[in-house]
mmCIF file of C-alpha atoms in Angstrom:
data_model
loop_
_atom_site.group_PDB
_atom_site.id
_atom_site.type_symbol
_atom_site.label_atom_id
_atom_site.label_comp_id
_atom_site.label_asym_id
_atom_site.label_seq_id
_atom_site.Cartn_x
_atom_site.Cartn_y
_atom_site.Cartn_z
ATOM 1 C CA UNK A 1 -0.662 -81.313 92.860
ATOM 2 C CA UNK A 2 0.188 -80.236 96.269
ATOM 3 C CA UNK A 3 -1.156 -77.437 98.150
ATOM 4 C CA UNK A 4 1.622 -76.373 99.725
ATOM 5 C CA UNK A 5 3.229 -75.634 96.007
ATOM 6 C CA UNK A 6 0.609 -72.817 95.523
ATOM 7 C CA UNK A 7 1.831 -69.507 96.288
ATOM 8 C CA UNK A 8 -1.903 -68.128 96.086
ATOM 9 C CA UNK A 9 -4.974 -68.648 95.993
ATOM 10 C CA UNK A 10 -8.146 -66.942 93.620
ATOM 11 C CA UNK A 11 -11.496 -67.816 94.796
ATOM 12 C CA UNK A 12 -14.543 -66.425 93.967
ATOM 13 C CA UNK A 13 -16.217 -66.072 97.059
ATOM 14 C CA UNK A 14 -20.018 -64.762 95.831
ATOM 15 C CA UNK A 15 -20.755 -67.196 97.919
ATOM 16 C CA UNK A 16 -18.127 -66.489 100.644
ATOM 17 C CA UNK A 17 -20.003 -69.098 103.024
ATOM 18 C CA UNK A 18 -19.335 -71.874 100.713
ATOM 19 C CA UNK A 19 -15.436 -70.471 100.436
ATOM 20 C CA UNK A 20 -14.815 -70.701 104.016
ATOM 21 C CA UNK A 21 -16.111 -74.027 104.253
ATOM 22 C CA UNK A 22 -13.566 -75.438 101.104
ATOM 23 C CA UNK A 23 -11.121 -73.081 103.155
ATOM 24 C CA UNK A 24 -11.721 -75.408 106.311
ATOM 25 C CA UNK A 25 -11.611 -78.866 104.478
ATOM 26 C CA UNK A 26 -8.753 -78.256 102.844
ATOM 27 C CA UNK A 27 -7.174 -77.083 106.336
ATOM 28 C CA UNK A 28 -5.914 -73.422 104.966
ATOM 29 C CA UNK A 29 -7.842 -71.191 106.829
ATOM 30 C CA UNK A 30 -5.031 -70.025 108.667
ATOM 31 C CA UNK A 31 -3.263 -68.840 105.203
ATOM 32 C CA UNK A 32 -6.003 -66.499 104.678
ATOM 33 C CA UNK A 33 -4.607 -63.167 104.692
ATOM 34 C CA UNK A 34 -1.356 -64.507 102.879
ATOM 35 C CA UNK A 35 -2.680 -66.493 100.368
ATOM 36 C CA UNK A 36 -6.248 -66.518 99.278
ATOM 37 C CA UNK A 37 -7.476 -63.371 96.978
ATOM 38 C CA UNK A 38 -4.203 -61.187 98.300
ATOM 39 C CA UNK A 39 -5.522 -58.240 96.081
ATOM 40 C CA UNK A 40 -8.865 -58.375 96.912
ATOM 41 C CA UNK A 41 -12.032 -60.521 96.590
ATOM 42 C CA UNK A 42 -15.323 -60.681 94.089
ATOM 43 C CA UNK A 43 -17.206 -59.803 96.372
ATOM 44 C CA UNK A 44 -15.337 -56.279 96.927
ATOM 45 C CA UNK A 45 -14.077 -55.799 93.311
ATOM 46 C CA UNK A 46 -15.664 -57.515 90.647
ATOM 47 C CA UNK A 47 -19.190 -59.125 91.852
ATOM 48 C CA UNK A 48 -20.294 -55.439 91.776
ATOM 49 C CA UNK A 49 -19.202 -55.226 88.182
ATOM 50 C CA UNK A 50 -20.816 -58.125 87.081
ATOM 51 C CA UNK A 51 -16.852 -59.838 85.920
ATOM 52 C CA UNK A 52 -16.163 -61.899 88.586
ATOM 53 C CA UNK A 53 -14.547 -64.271 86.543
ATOM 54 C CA UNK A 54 -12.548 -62.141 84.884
ATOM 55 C CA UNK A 55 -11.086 -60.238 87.754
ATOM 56 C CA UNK A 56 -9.952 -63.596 89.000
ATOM 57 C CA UNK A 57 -8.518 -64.858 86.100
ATOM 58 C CA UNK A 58 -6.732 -61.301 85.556
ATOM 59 C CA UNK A 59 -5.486 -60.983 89.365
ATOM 60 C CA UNK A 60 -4.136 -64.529 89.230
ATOM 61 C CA UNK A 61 -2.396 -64.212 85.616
ATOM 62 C CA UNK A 62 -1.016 -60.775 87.275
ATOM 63 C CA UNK A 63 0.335 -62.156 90.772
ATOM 64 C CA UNK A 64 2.081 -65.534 88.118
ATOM 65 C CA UNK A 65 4.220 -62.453 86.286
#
């Protein structure tokens, strides 16, 4: 598979120091604000409601519709 074929991105970034990092290696950084966690992040939305996971998987299942 091909980055360039994904139109977005869902990470969980709890640990948003380890997401910029994966970010960097895989040379995306700069799609940021277009592409990774468009709606929002775990951190903001669904860390504090302990369904991280879920919020993810339903954002991303969303944004394929």
């Amino acid at each position: 598979m091909k980055l360039k074929i994904l139109n977005f991105f869902e990470l969980n970034e709890a640990f948003a120091a380890q997401s910029l990092t994966v970010l960097r290696d895989l040379k995306i950084v700069d799609l940021i604000e277009e592409k990774v966690n468009p709606n929002g992040g775990a951190i903001a939305l669904g860390h504090p409601l302990g369904c991280s996971g879920t919020r993810i998987l339903g954002t991303l299942l969303h944004e394929m519709v």
